Coordinates of C-alpha atoms and ligand atoms in Angstrom, one line a residue:
M1487 CA -10.2 -72.0 102.3
T1488 CA -10.6 -70.9 106.3
E1489 CA -12.7 -68.3 108.2
L1490 CA -11.8 -66.6 110.8
R1491 CA -13.7 -64.0 113.2
G1492 CA -12.8 -60.7 114.4
V1493 CA -14.5 -57.5 114.6
G1494 CA -14.4 -55.4 111.6
I1495 CA -13.7 -51.9 111.3
G1496 CA -15.8 -50.1 108.6
L1497 CA -17.2 -51.4 105.7
G1498 CA -14.5 -52.0 103.2
V1499 CA -13.2 -55.1 101.5
A1500 CA -9.6 -55.9 100.2
Q1501 CA -7.7 -58.6 99.3
G1502 CA -3.9 -59.5 98.9
P1503 CA -0.7 -61.4 100.5
V1504 CA -0.1 -61.6 104.1
V1505 CA 2.8 -60.1 105.7
R1506 CA 3.5 -60.6 109.4
M1507 CA 5.0 -58.3 111.5
T1508 CA 8.3 -58.9 112.9
E1509 CA 8.0 -59.8 116.3
A1510 CA 10.1 -58.1 119.2
L1511 CA 13.6 -59.3 119.5
P1512 CA 14.2 -61.2 122.7
A1513 CA 16.4 -59.3 125.3
P1514 CA 19.9 -60.4 125.0
E1515 CA 22.2 -62.2 128.0
N1516 CA 24.6 -61.0 129.7
T1517 CA 27.2 -62.9 129.1
P1518 CA 31.0 -61.9 128.7
S1519 CA 32.1 -61.0 125.3
A1520 CA 34.6 -63.2 123.3
R1521 CA 35.5 -60.0 121.3
S1522 CA 37.7 -57.2 122.2
V1523 CA 36.6 -54.0 123.7
D1524 CA 37.7 -52.1 120.5
E1525 CA 36.1 -54.5 118.7
E1526 CA 32.6 -54.7 120.4
R1527 CA 32.7 -50.9 120.5
A1528 CA 33.3 -50.7 116.6
R1529 CA 30.3 -53.0 116.3
A1530 CA 27.8 -51.0 118.7
R1531 CA 28.9 -47.3 116.7
E1532 CA 28.4 -48.8 113.4
A1533 CA 24.9 -50.4 114.4
V1534 CA 23.8 -46.9 116.1
S1535 CA 25.1 -44.6 113.2
A1536 CA 23.4 -47.1 110.8
V1537 CA 19.9 -46.8 112.5
A1538 CA 20.3 -43.2 113.2
A1539 CA 21.0 -42.9 109.4
E1540 CA 18.1 -44.9 108.2
L1541 CA 15.7 -43.4 110.8
T1542 CA 16.7 -40.0 109.2
S1543 CA 16.3 -41.3 106.0
R1544 CA 12.9 -42.8 106.6
G1545 CA 11.7 -39.2 108.1
E1546 CA 12.5 -37.4 104.8
A1547 CA 10.7 -40.0 103.0
A1548 CA 7.7 -39.5 105.0
G1549 CA 8.1 -36.2 105.8
G1550 CA 5.7 -33.9 107.5
A1551 CA 4.7 -34.8 111.2
A1552 CA 6.3 -38.2 111.1
Q1553 CA 10.1 -36.5 109.7
E1554 CA 10.1 -34.7 113.1
V1555 CA 9.2 -38.0 115.1
L1556 CA 11.6 -40.0 113.2
E1557 CA 14.8 -36.9 113.3
A1558 CA 14.3 -36.6 117.0
Q1559 CA 14.4 -40.6 116.9
A1560 CA 17.6 -40.1 115.3
M1561 CA 19.4 -37.9 117.5
I1562 CA 18.3 -39.7 120.6
A1563 CA 20.2 -43.0 119.1
E1564 CA 23.3 -40.8 119.1
D1565 CA 22.7 -39.1 122.0
P1566 CA 26.4 -38.3 123.7
T1567 CA 25.4 -39.1 127.2
L1568 CA 23.7 -42.7 126.2
Q1569 CA 27.2 -43.2 124.2
D1570 CA 28.7 -42.9 127.5
E1571 CA 26.6 -45.5 128.9
V1572 CA 26.9 -48.0 126.0
D1573 CA 30.7 -47.7 126.4
A1574 CA 31.0 -48.1 129.9
R1575 CA 29.5 -51.3 129.9
L1576 CA 31.6 -52.4 126.9
D1577 CA 34.6 -51.8 129.0
G1578 CA 33.3 -53.7 131.9
G1579 CA 33.9 -56.6 128.9
S1580 CA 30.0 -56.5 128.1
T1581 CA 28.8 -57.8 124.0
A1582 CA 27.8 -54.8 121.8
E1583 CA 24.1 -56.2 122.3
W1584 CA 23.8 -56.5 126.0
A1585 CA 25.8 -52.9 126.7
V1586 CA 23.2 -51.1 124.1
H1587 CA 20.1 -53.0 125.8
D1588 CA 21.2 -52.3 128.9
A1589 CA 22.2 -48.4 128.5
F1590 CA 18.9 -47.9 126.5
A1591 CA 16.9 -49.9 129.3
G1592 CA 18.7 -47.2 132.2
F1593 CA 18.0 -44.3 129.9
R1594 CA 14.4 -45.4 129.7
A1595 CA 13.6 -45.6 133.0
T1596 CA 15.0 -41.8 133.4
L1597 CA 13.2 -40.5 130.9
E1598 CA 10.2 -41.7 132.7
A1599 CA 11.3 -40.8 136.1
V1600 CA 11.2 -37.0 134.5
G1601 CA 7.6 -37.4 133.1
G1602 CA 6.1 -34.8 131.1
Y1603 CA 7.2 -34.7 127.3
L1604 CA 10.2 -36.4 128.1
G1605 CA 8.4 -39.5 129.6
E1606 CA 6.2 -40.2 126.5
R1607 CA 9.2 -40.8 124.6
A1608 CA 10.5 -43.4 126.7
A1609 CA 8.6 -45.9 124.4
D1610 CA 10.8 -44.8 121.4
L1611 CA 13.7 -46.0 123.1
D1612 CA 12.4 -49.3 122.8
D1613 CA 11.9 -49.0 119.5
I1614 CA 15.5 -47.7 118.9
A1615 CA 17.2 -50.4 120.7
Q1616 CA 15.3 -52.8 119.0
R1617 CA 16.8 -51.8 115.9
V1618 CA 20.1 -51.4 116.8
L1619 CA 20.0 -55.0 118.2
A1620 CA 18.4 -56.2 115.1
R1621 CA 21.5 -54.5 113.5
L1622 CA 23.6 -56.1 115.3
H1623 CA 22.2 -59.8 115.0
G1624 CA 21.7 -58.9 111.4
V1625 CA 18.0 -59.7 111.3
P1626 CA 15.5 -57.2 109.9
A1627 CA 14.3 -54.7 112.3
P1628 CA 10.9 -55.4 114.2
G1629 CA 8.1 -53.3 113.0
V1630 CA 6.1 -53.2 109.8
P1631 CA 8.0 -54.9 107.1
D1632 CA 8.7 -53.6 103.3
P1633 CA 8.3 -56.6 100.9
G1634 CA 8.4 -53.9 98.1
H1635 CA 4.9 -55.0 97.4
P1636 CA 1.3 -54.5 98.6
F1637 CA 0.2 -56.4 100.8
V1638 CA -2.1 -57.3 104.3
L1639 CA -0.7 -56.6 107.3
V1640 CA -0.8 -59.3 110.1
A1641 CA 0.3 -58.1 114.0
R1642 CA -0.3 -59.0 117.2
D1643 CA -1.2 -55.0 117.7
L1644 CA 0.1 -52.1 115.9
A1645 CA 2.3 -49.7 118.3
P1646 CA 1.5 -45.8 117.6
A1647 CA 4.9 -45.5 116.1
D1648 CA 4.6 -48.1 113.7
T1649 CA 1.5 -46.8 112.8
A1650 CA 2.4 -43.2 111.7
L1651 CA 4.4 -44.8 109.6
L1652 CA 2.2 -46.6 107.7
D1653 CA 2.7 -46.5 104.0
L1654 CA -1.2 -46.4 103.1
D1655 CA -0.4 -47.0 99.2
R1656 CA 1.3 -50.6 100.5
V1657 CA -0.9 -51.6 103.2
L1658 CA -4.1 -53.2 101.8
A1659 CA -5.4 -54.0 105.1
L1660 CA -4.8 -54.6 108.6
V1661 CA -5.6 -57.7 110.9
T1662 CA -4.5 -58.3 114.5
S1663 CA -4.9 -60.8 116.9
D1664 CA -5.4 -58.5 119.7
G1665 CA -7.4 -55.4 120.5
G1666 CA -10.9 -54.6 120.5
P1667 CA -13.0 -51.6 118.0
T1668 CA -11.5 -49.2 120.2
S1669 CA -7.6 -50.1 120.1
H1670 CA -5.0 -48.1 118.6
T1671 CA -5.0 -50.0 115.7
A1672 CA -8.5 -49.6 115.4
I1673 CA -8.6 -46.1 115.9
L1674 CA -6.2 -45.3 112.9
A1675 CA -7.7 -47.4 111.0
R1676 CA -10.8 -45.7 111.1
E1677 CA -9.4 -42.7 110.8
K1678 CA -7.4 -43.5 107.7
G1679 CA -10.1 -45.6 105.9
I1680 CA -8.1 -48.5 105.8
V1681 CA -9.7 -51.8 105.9
A1682 CA -9.2 -53.6 109.1
V1683 CA -10.3 -56.6 111.2
V1684 CA -9.1 -56.5 114.4
G1685 CA -9.3 -59.3 117.9
V1686 CA -8.9 -61.8 115.3
V1687 CA -7.9 -64.4 117.8
D1688 CA -6.6 -66.8 115.5
A1689 CA -4.6 -64.5 113.5
A1690 CA -1.5 -66.6 114.6
A1691 CA -2.6 -69.1 111.4
L1692 CA -1.9 -66.8 109.0
A1693 CA 1.7 -67.2 106.9
T1694 CA 3.2 -64.5 105.3
G1695 CA 2.5 -65.3 101.6
Q1696 CA -0.5 -66.8 102.1
T1697 CA -3.6 -64.7 100.2
V1698 CA -6.6 -63.3 102.4
V1699 CA -9.4 -61.6 101.6
V1700 CA -10.3 -59.0 104.5
D1701 CA -14.0 -58.2 105.0
A1702 CA -14.6 -55.8 107.4
A1703 CA -17.9 -55.1 106.9
A1704 CA -18.6 -58.9 108.3
G1705 CA -15.5 -59.1 110.4
V1706 CA -14.2 -62.2 108.4
V1707 CA -10.6 -63.0 107.3
T1708 CA -10.9 -65.3 104.3
S1709 CA -7.4 -67.4 104.0
D1710 CA -6.8 -69.1 100.9
P1711 CA -10.3 -67.8 99.5
T1712 CA -11.7 -69.3 96.0
D1713 CA -11.7 -67.5 92.6
D1714 CA -15.0 -66.7 93.1
E1715 CA -14.7 -65.4 96.5
R1716 CA -11.9 -63.0 95.3
A1717 CA -14.0 -62.1 92.6
R1718 CA -16.9 -61.2 94.7
A1719 CA -14.4 -59.2 97.1
A1720 CA -12.9 -57.3 94.1
Q1721 CA -16.3 -56.3 93.1
R1722 CA -17.4 -55.0 96.0
A1723 CA -14.0 -52.9 96.5
A1724 CA -14.8 -51.4 93.1
D1725 CA -18.4 -50.7 93.9
R1726 CA -17.1 -48.8 97.0
L1727 CA -14.6 -47.1 95.0
S1728 CA -17.3 -45.9 92.7
A1729 CA -19.3 -44.8 95.7
D1730 CA -16.5 -42.9 97.0
T1731 CA -15.8 -40.7 93.7
A1732 CA -19.6 -40.0 92.9
P1733 CA -21.0 -36.7 93.2
L1734 CA -22.1 -35.3 96.5
T1735 CA -25.6 -35.3 96.0
P1736 CA -28.2 -35.0 99.4
G1737 CA -29.3 -38.3 100.6
A1738 CA -32.4 -39.6 98.9
L1739 CA -33.9 -43.2 97.5
A1740 CA -34.4 -44.0 94.1
D1741 CA -37.7 -42.5 93.7
G1742 CA -36.4 -38.9 95.1
T1743 CA -37.5 -39.4 98.7
P1744 CA -35.1 -37.2 100.8
I1745 CA -33.4 -38.7 103.4
V1746 CA -31.1 -36.6 105.1
L1747 CA -27.7 -37.9 105.2
L1748 CA -25.8 -36.1 108.7
A1749 CA -22.5 -36.3 110.5
N1750 CA -21.8 -38.0 114.3
L1751 CA -19.1 -35.5 115.4
G1752 CA -16.7 -35.7 118.5
K1753 CA -15.1 -32.3 117.8
P1754 CA -15.6 -29.2 115.8
A1755 CA -12.4 -29.7 114.2
D1756 CA -13.8 -32.3 112.2
A1757 CA -16.4 -30.6 110.8
A1758 CA -14.4 -29.8 107.5
D1759 CA -14.2 -33.4 106.7
A1760 CA -17.6 -34.2 106.6
V1761 CA -18.7 -31.1 104.9
A1762 CA -16.1 -32.4 102.6
R1763 CA -18.0 -35.9 102.5
G1764 CA -21.2 -34.0 101.5
A1765 CA -22.7 -34.2 105.0
E1766 CA -25.9 -32.3 105.0
G1767 CA -25.2 -31.4 109.0
V1768 CA -24.4 -32.6 112.1
G1769 CA -27.0 -35.8 113.5
L1770 CA -25.0 -36.1 116.6
F1771 CA -22.3 -34.0 118.1
R1772 CA -21.1 -35.7 121.5
T1773 CA -20.5 -32.9 123.3
E1774 CA -18.9 -35.1 126.3
F1775 CA -16.4 -35.9 124.0
L1776 CA -14.7 -32.1 124.6
F1777 CA -14.5 -33.0 128.4
L1778 CA -13.2 -36.4 128.8
A1779 CA -10.4 -35.8 130.8
S1780 CA -11.8 -32.6 132.4
S1781 CA -11.8 -32.9 136.0
Q1782 CA -14.1 -29.8 136.4
A1783 CA -17.1 -29.0 134.7
P1784 CA -16.2 -26.5 131.7
T1785 CA -17.2 -23.3 131.8
I1786 CA -19.8 -21.3 129.8
A1787 CA -16.9 -19.3 127.7
Q1788 CA -15.3 -22.7 127.0
Q1789 CA -18.3 -24.5 125.9
R1790 CA -19.8 -21.6 123.9
E1791 CA -16.6 -21.4 122.1
S1792 CA -16.5 -24.8 120.8
Y1793 CA -20.5 -24.9 119.8
R1794 CA -19.8 -21.5 118.1
E1795 CA -16.8 -22.9 115.9
L1796 CA -18.9 -26.1 115.2
L1797 CA -22.3 -24.2 114.3
A1798 CA -20.1 -21.7 112.2
A1799 CA -19.3 -24.5 109.8
F1800 CA -22.4 -25.5 109.0
P1801 CA -24.6 -21.8 108.4
G1802 CA -28.3 -22.8 107.2
R1803 CA -27.8 -26.3 108.2
K1804 CA -29.2 -28.8 111.0
V1805 CA -26.7 -29.3 113.9
V1806 CA -28.3 -31.8 116.7
V1807 CA -26.1 -31.4 119.5
R1808 CA -26.1 -34.2 122.3
M1809 CA -26.3 -32.9 126.2
L1810 CA -23.3 -33.9 127.8
D1811 CA -23.9 -38.2 128.1
A1812 CA -21.8 -39.2 131.1
G1813 CA -21.8 -42.2 132.6
A1814 CA -20.5 -46.0 132.0
D1815 CA -18.3 -46.2 128.7
K1816 CA -17.9 -42.1 129.1
P1817 CA -17.5 -41.2 132.9
L1818 CA -16.8 -37.6 133.5
A1819 CA -15.3 -36.8 136.3
F1820 CA -17.5 -33.9 137.2
L1821 CA -20.7 -35.6 136.6
N1822 CA -20.2 -39.4 137.6
D1823 CA -18.5 -39.2 141.1
A1824 CA -20.1 -42.1 143.1
H1825 CA -19.6 -45.9 142.7
E1826 CA -21.9 -47.8 140.7
E1827 CA -22.1 -51.5 140.3
N1828 CA -23.8 -51.2 137.2
P1829 CA -23.1 -48.1 135.5
A1830 CA -24.7 -48.5 132.3
L1831 CA -28.0 -48.8 134.4
G1832 CA -27.2 -45.8 136.7
L1833 CA -26.9 -42.5 136.8
R1834 CA -25.8 -41.7 133.4
G1835 CA -26.9 -39.4 130.5
L1836 CA -29.8 -37.0 131.6
R1837 CA -30.1 -38.8 134.6
A1838 CA -26.6 -37.2 136.0
L1839 CA -27.3 -33.7 134.1
R1840 CA -30.7 -33.6 136.6
A1841 CA -28.8 -34.5 139.3
S1842 CA -26.1 -31.4 138.7
E1843 CA -28.7 -29.5 136.9
D1844 CA -26.8 -26.0 137.5
I1845 CA -24.2 -28.1 135.0
L1846 CA -27.0 -29.1 132.1
R1847 CA -28.1 -25.0 132.7
E1848 CA -24.9 -23.8 131.8
Q1849 CA -24.4 -26.0 129.0
L1850 CA -28.0 -25.0 127.4
T1851 CA -26.6 -21.2 128.1
A1852 CA -23.9 -21.9 125.9
L1853 CA -25.4 -23.5 123.1
A1854 CA -28.0 -20.4 123.1
E1855 CA -25.1 -17.9 123.2
A1856 CA -23.5 -20.0 120.6
D1857 CA -26.4 -20.0 118.4
A1858 CA -27.2 -16.5 118.7
E1859 CA -24.0 -15.8 117.2
T1860 CA -23.9 -18.3 113.8
D1861 CA -26.6 -19.2 111.3
A1862 CA -26.7 -23.1 111.7
D1863 CA -30.4 -24.5 112.4
L1864 CA -29.4 -25.8 115.9
W1865 CA -31.5 -28.8 117.2
V1866 CA -30.6 -30.2 121.0
M1867 CA -31.5 -33.2 122.5
A1868 CA -31.0 -35.2 125.9
P1869 CA -29.0 -38.7 125.8
M1870 CA -30.8 -41.8 127.9
V1871 CA -34.3 -40.6 128.1
A1872 CA -36.5 -43.4 129.7
T1873 CA -39.8 -41.7 130.6
V1874 CA -42.2 -39.3 129.0
E1875 CA -41.8 -37.1 132.5
E1876 CA -37.9 -36.7 131.4
T1877 CA -38.9 -35.8 127.8
R1878 CA -41.2 -33.1 129.2
Y1879 CA -38.7 -32.0 131.9
F1880 CA -36.0 -32.0 129.5
T1881 CA -37.8 -30.0 126.4
A1882 CA -39.1 -27.5 129.1
L1883 CA -36.0 -26.6 129.9
A1884 CA -34.3 -26.3 126.3
R1885 CA -37.4 -24.0 125.5
E1886 CA -36.8 -21.6 128.5
Y1887 CA -33.2 -21.0 127.5
G1888 CA -34.9 -19.8 124.1
L1889 CA -33.6 -23.1 122.1
K1890 CA -36.5 -24.1 119.7
T1891 CA -36.0 -27.5 118.8
A1892 CA -35.8 -30.0 121.5
G1893 CA -35.4 -33.7 121.1
V1894 CA -34.6 -36.8 123.3
M1895 CA -32.3 -39.8 121.9
V1896 CA -34.3 -43.1 121.9
E1897 CA -31.7 -45.7 123.3
V1898 CA -33.7 -47.0 126.1
P1899 CA -36.5 -49.9 125.0
A1900 CA -38.8 -47.8 127.4
S1901 CA -38.9 -44.9 125.4
A1902 CA -39.5 -46.7 122.1
L1903 CA -42.1 -49.1 123.2
L1904 CA -43.8 -45.3 124.5
A1905 CA -42.6 -43.4 121.4
D1906 CA -46.1 -41.9 120.7
R1907 CA -46.3 -40.4 124.3
V1908 CA -42.6 -39.5 124.2
L1909 CA -42.9 -38.0 120.8
A1910 CA -46.0 -35.6 121.7
H1911 CA -43.6 -33.7 124.2
A1912 CA -40.2 -34.3 121.9
D1913 CA -39.9 -32.1 118.6
F1914 CA -38.0 -34.8 117.5
A1915 CA -36.5 -38.4 118.1
S1916 CA -33.1 -39.5 117.5
I1917 CA -32.6 -43.3 117.8
G1918 CA -29.2 -44.5 119.5
T1919 CA -29.0 -48.0 118.2
N1920 CA -25.5 -48.6 120.2
D1921 CA -27.2 -48.4 123.4
L1922 CA -30.7 -49.5 122.1
T1923 CA -29.2 -52.7 121.2
Q1924 CA -27.0 -53.0 124.7
Y1925 CA -30.3 -52.2 126.6
T1926 CA -32.4 -54.7 124.5
M1927 CA -30.1 -57.7 124.5
A1928 CA -28.9 -57.1 127.7
A1929 CA -25.3 -57.1 126.5
D1930 CA -22.7 -54.6 127.4
R1931 CA -21.6 -53.0 123.9
M1932 CA -17.9 -52.8 125.7
L1933 CA -17.7 -56.4 126.6
G1934 CA -16.2 -58.8 123.6
S1935 CA -17.6 -61.7 125.1
V1936 CA -21.0 -60.8 124.3
S1937 CA -20.1 -59.1 121.3
G1938 CA -22.4 -61.4 119.5
F1939 CA -25.9 -60.0 120.7
Q1940 CA -24.8 -56.5 119.9
D1941 CA -26.2 -56.6 116.5
P1942 CA -28.6 -53.9 115.4
W1943 CA -30.0 -56.4 112.8
H1944 CA -31.8 -58.3 115.6
P1945 CA -35.4 -58.1 115.2
A1946 CA -36.1 -57.0 118.4
V1947 CA -34.3 -53.7 117.9
L1948 CA -35.7 -53.5 114.9
R1949 CA -39.1 -54.0 115.8
L1950 CA -38.7 -50.8 118.8
V1951 CA -37.3 -48.6 115.4
R1952 CA -40.5 -49.1 114.2
E1953 CA -42.7 -48.3 117.1
V1954 CA -40.7 -45.0 116.9
G1955 CA -40.5 -44.8 113.3
S1956 CA -44.2 -45.2 112.9
A1957 CA -45.0 -42.7 116.3
G1958 CA -43.1 -40.4 114.2
A1959 CA -44.9 -40.6 111.1
A1960 CA -48.0 -40.2 112.8
L1961 CA -47.0 -37.1 114.3
G1962 CA -45.1 -35.3 111.9
K1963 CA -42.2 -35.3 113.6
P1964 CA -38.3 -36.0 112.7
V1965 CA -36.9 -39.7 113.5
G1966 CA -33.6 -40.0 113.1
I1967 CA -30.9 -42.6 113.4
C1968 CA -27.3 -42.1 114.7
G1969 CA -25.9 -44.9 116.2
E1970 CA -23.3 -46.9 114.4
A1971 CA -26.3 -49.0 112.4
A1972 CA -27.0 -46.2 110.2
A1973 CA -23.5 -46.5 108.8
D1974 CA -24.4 -50.2 107.6
P1975 CA -25.6 -49.5 103.7
Q1976 CA -27.9 -52.5 103.8
L1977 CA -29.1 -51.6 107.4
A1978 CA -29.7 -48.0 106.3
V1979 CA -32.2 -49.0 103.9
V1980 CA -34.4 -51.1 106.5
L1981 CA -34.1 -48.2 109.3
V1982 CA -35.8 -46.1 106.7
G1983 CA -38.1 -48.8 105.7
L1984 CA -39.2 -48.7 109.5
G1985 CA -39.5 -44.9 109.6
A1986 CA -36.3 -43.0 109.7
T1987 CA -36.1 -39.7 107.7
S1988 CA -32.4 -38.8 108.4
L1989 CA -29.2 -41.2 108.8
S1990 CA -26.3 -40.0 111.1
M1991 CA -22.9 -41.6 110.7
A1992 CA -18.9 -41.5 110.9
P1993 CA -18.4 -39.4 107.9
S1994 CA -16.2 -41.8 106.0
A1995 CA -19.7 -44.1 106.2
L1996 CA -21.1 -41.4 104.2
A1997 CA -21.0 -42.4 100.4
D1998 CA -21.3 -45.7 100.8
V1999 CA -24.8 -44.8 102.5
R2000 CA -25.6 -42.5 99.8
A2001 CA -25.0 -44.5 97.2
T2002 CA -26.6 -47.6 98.8
L2003 CA -30.1 -45.6 99.5
L2004 CA -30.0 -44.2 95.7
T2005 CA -30.6 -48.2 94.6
R2006 CA -33.9 -48.6 96.7
T2007 CA -37.3 -46.9 96.4
L2008 CA -39.3 -46.6 99.6
D2009 CA -41.6 -48.8 98.6
E2010 CA -38.6 -51.3 98.5
A2011 CA -37.4 -50.0 101.7
R2012 CA -40.1 -51.0 103.5
L2013 CA -40.7 -54.6 102.0
L2014 CA -36.8 -54.9 102.9
A2015 CA -37.9 -54.2 106.8
D2016 CA -40.6 -56.2 106.7
A2017 CA -38.7 -59.1 105.9
A2018 CA -36.2 -58.1 108.7
L2019 CA -39.0 -57.8 110.8
A2020 CA -40.3 -61.3 109.9
A2021 CA -36.6 -62.9 111.1
D2022 CA -35.5 -64.7 114.1
D2023 CA -32.6 -63.1 114.6
A2024 CA -30.1 -61.2 113.6
A2025 CA -28.3 -63.5 110.9
S2026 CA -31.4 -64.9 109.2
A2027 CA -32.6 -60.8 109.1
R2028 CA -29.6 -59.8 107.0
A2029 CA -29.8 -62.8 105.0
A2030 CA -33.4 -62.2 104.4
V2031 CA -32.9 -59.1 103.2
A2032 CA -29.7 -59.7 101.2
R2033 CA -32.1 -62.5 99.3
L2034 CA -35.2 -60.1 98.8
A2035 CA -33.2 -57.4 97.8
D2036 CA -31.5 -59.6 95.1
T2037 CA -35.1 -59.9 93.7
F2038 CA -35.7 -56.0 93.1
P2039 CA -34.7 -54.3 89.6
Q2040 CA -31.8 -52.0 89.4
H2041 CA -32.3 -48.3 89.7
Ligands
LIG1499 C1 -25.8 -44.5 120.7 O1 -25.8 -45.2 121.6 O2 -26.3 -45.3 119.5 C2 -25.2 -43.5 120.1 C3 -25.2 -42.8 119.1 O3 -24.9 -42.6 121.7 P1 -23.3 -43.4 121.8 O4 -22.5 -44.1 120.9 O5 -22.4 -42.2 122.2 O6 -23.5 -43.6 123.1
LIG1500 MG1 -25.8 -43.7 123.5

C-alpha cells in the first residue's frame, strides 16, 4: 500500500482499478513514403472517414450538447478544403501520417488567425488529427479509454473535450498529476460531483489495472489498499449515498438546535440547484463573479436584473449578498487598476469599494431596487472588513439605502479579535474561513507550495472563530460561516460548537453536512470544539476530534 497526496476536490471517496489516459501520439517524421501515392491516399481517406464515423456515433450515444460538438468535429474531419490540403501533400510523396499531421496543423493556424468562434475550434483539430494518426498507426486513440468496466481515470490533466464526454457511470474517480483546485478537471469534478484528487505529483506511479482508493476529503490516493481500508472506504461511500437520499430537512443538530444551512452562489442561474438540494437560503452570493470579465463597472439596471433573479428564487428566505469583493485572486478591471506588490494585502474588498464609492453606492441602489421588487429577506455584507470604523461606515451606508440587515465578513484576524466591538455595529457577521486562514497563517491561498498552511482546522484559526462566536452569542447576533470550512462535515460540527449559527457552502456539500449535524448534540459539538482548540496543529485537531467523536453515543 502506498499513499500519494494531492488536492482533494469535494468530500467523496471511491475505489476501483486504474485506467490511464492514453498519452498524445508524437508528431510523425517528414520522411518520403515507400508506398504509392494512391495507396497513401486510400489510407488517409479510410482513416479520416473512420474517425468521422466514430465521432458521429459517439455523438449519437452522448446526445445533447455533446452530440452537437462531436457532429461538428466529424464535419471538420471530412472538410473538402482540408482533404485537398492532405492530397496536395500526398501528391508530393508524403506519408499519410505526415500529410494529415501537417495539413491539420496548417488548418489549425488558419482558424486561430480568424479568431472568435472559429478560433476556439482550433483545439478540436488537434483532437481529430490525433484520432486519425492513431487509426493510421493502428493504436487506440488518445483520450479517455473505454475498458468496458468502471474505472479510476488517471491522467496528466483532462482537456475540455475529454471532460465533456466523460461517462459518469464508468468513471469512479479522477486522479491527475497536473492541475490545482481551479484546474478544468477540478471545476468539472466539483460541478458533476465526481470524486477527484488533482495535483498528485507522483500519479505517474499508478499503473493501469492497479486498485486504488481515492479519498477526496483527505486528498489522498492509496494504491494497493488493504482489505480493511477498502471496507472503510466502501462504508464511507455508502454513508454519503444515504446522506444524498435523506430527506431535505432544515439544518439541525441531534437535539433539535437549528443550524441554518445556506448556499454559496456565484450566479442566479445556480439558485434552482441550491433549492433542489434543500438550501434554506443563500449565505454568500459572490457578486464579483458576475463581473469578472467586465472592463467597466456594471450599470445599476444590469445589476438589478441579476439580483432580482436571485432574490426571486428564494421567496421568504434569507439571501446574503456580498458587495463586490475585488482584488488579489479576483481582480475587477474597474476597481483594481493600480499595480500592487502584495494585492492580498492591498486595496481589496471594502477598501477598493471605498476608494470608488460611486460603484458601492450603485450596487446598494441596485440591491435596494431588487429588494423592493421581490419577497426574499435580503441581507447585505461587506468583504474584508478589518476595523470597527469600516464596519460603521458600511452599515451606515447600507441603511442609507433602506437595506435593513447589514453585516460584515470576518476574514481578517483584526476583525475577529475585536468581534465584540465590530458586532456592536453590525447586524451579523459571516466568517470567510478561506481568507481568515490565509491571513492567520500568512499563507497565500493560491500558492501550492504553502497549501499545507492553508488549513482551517488550525487551532489558531478556530480560536479566532470562537472570538466571533462568543461575541455573537453575547450580543444576540447571528454568526455564519461561508468559507470552504463549512463544507467539511466534521469541521462544520466544530464550527457550530464554536458558536456558528448558520453554515453556507457549495450546494453539493449540503447533504453531507446536514446528515453529520444530525448525529451530534450542541453539548457534543462544544466538547469537540474544545478538543480541536486544545490541539497544537491542524492534524492533531482533526485527530482529537475524530477520537472524541468515537466515544459519543449514536443518536
Ligand atoms: C472566504 O474568504 O472564506 C470567502 C468566503 O470569500 P472568498 O472565498 O470569495 O474570498
Ligand atoms: Mg474571502
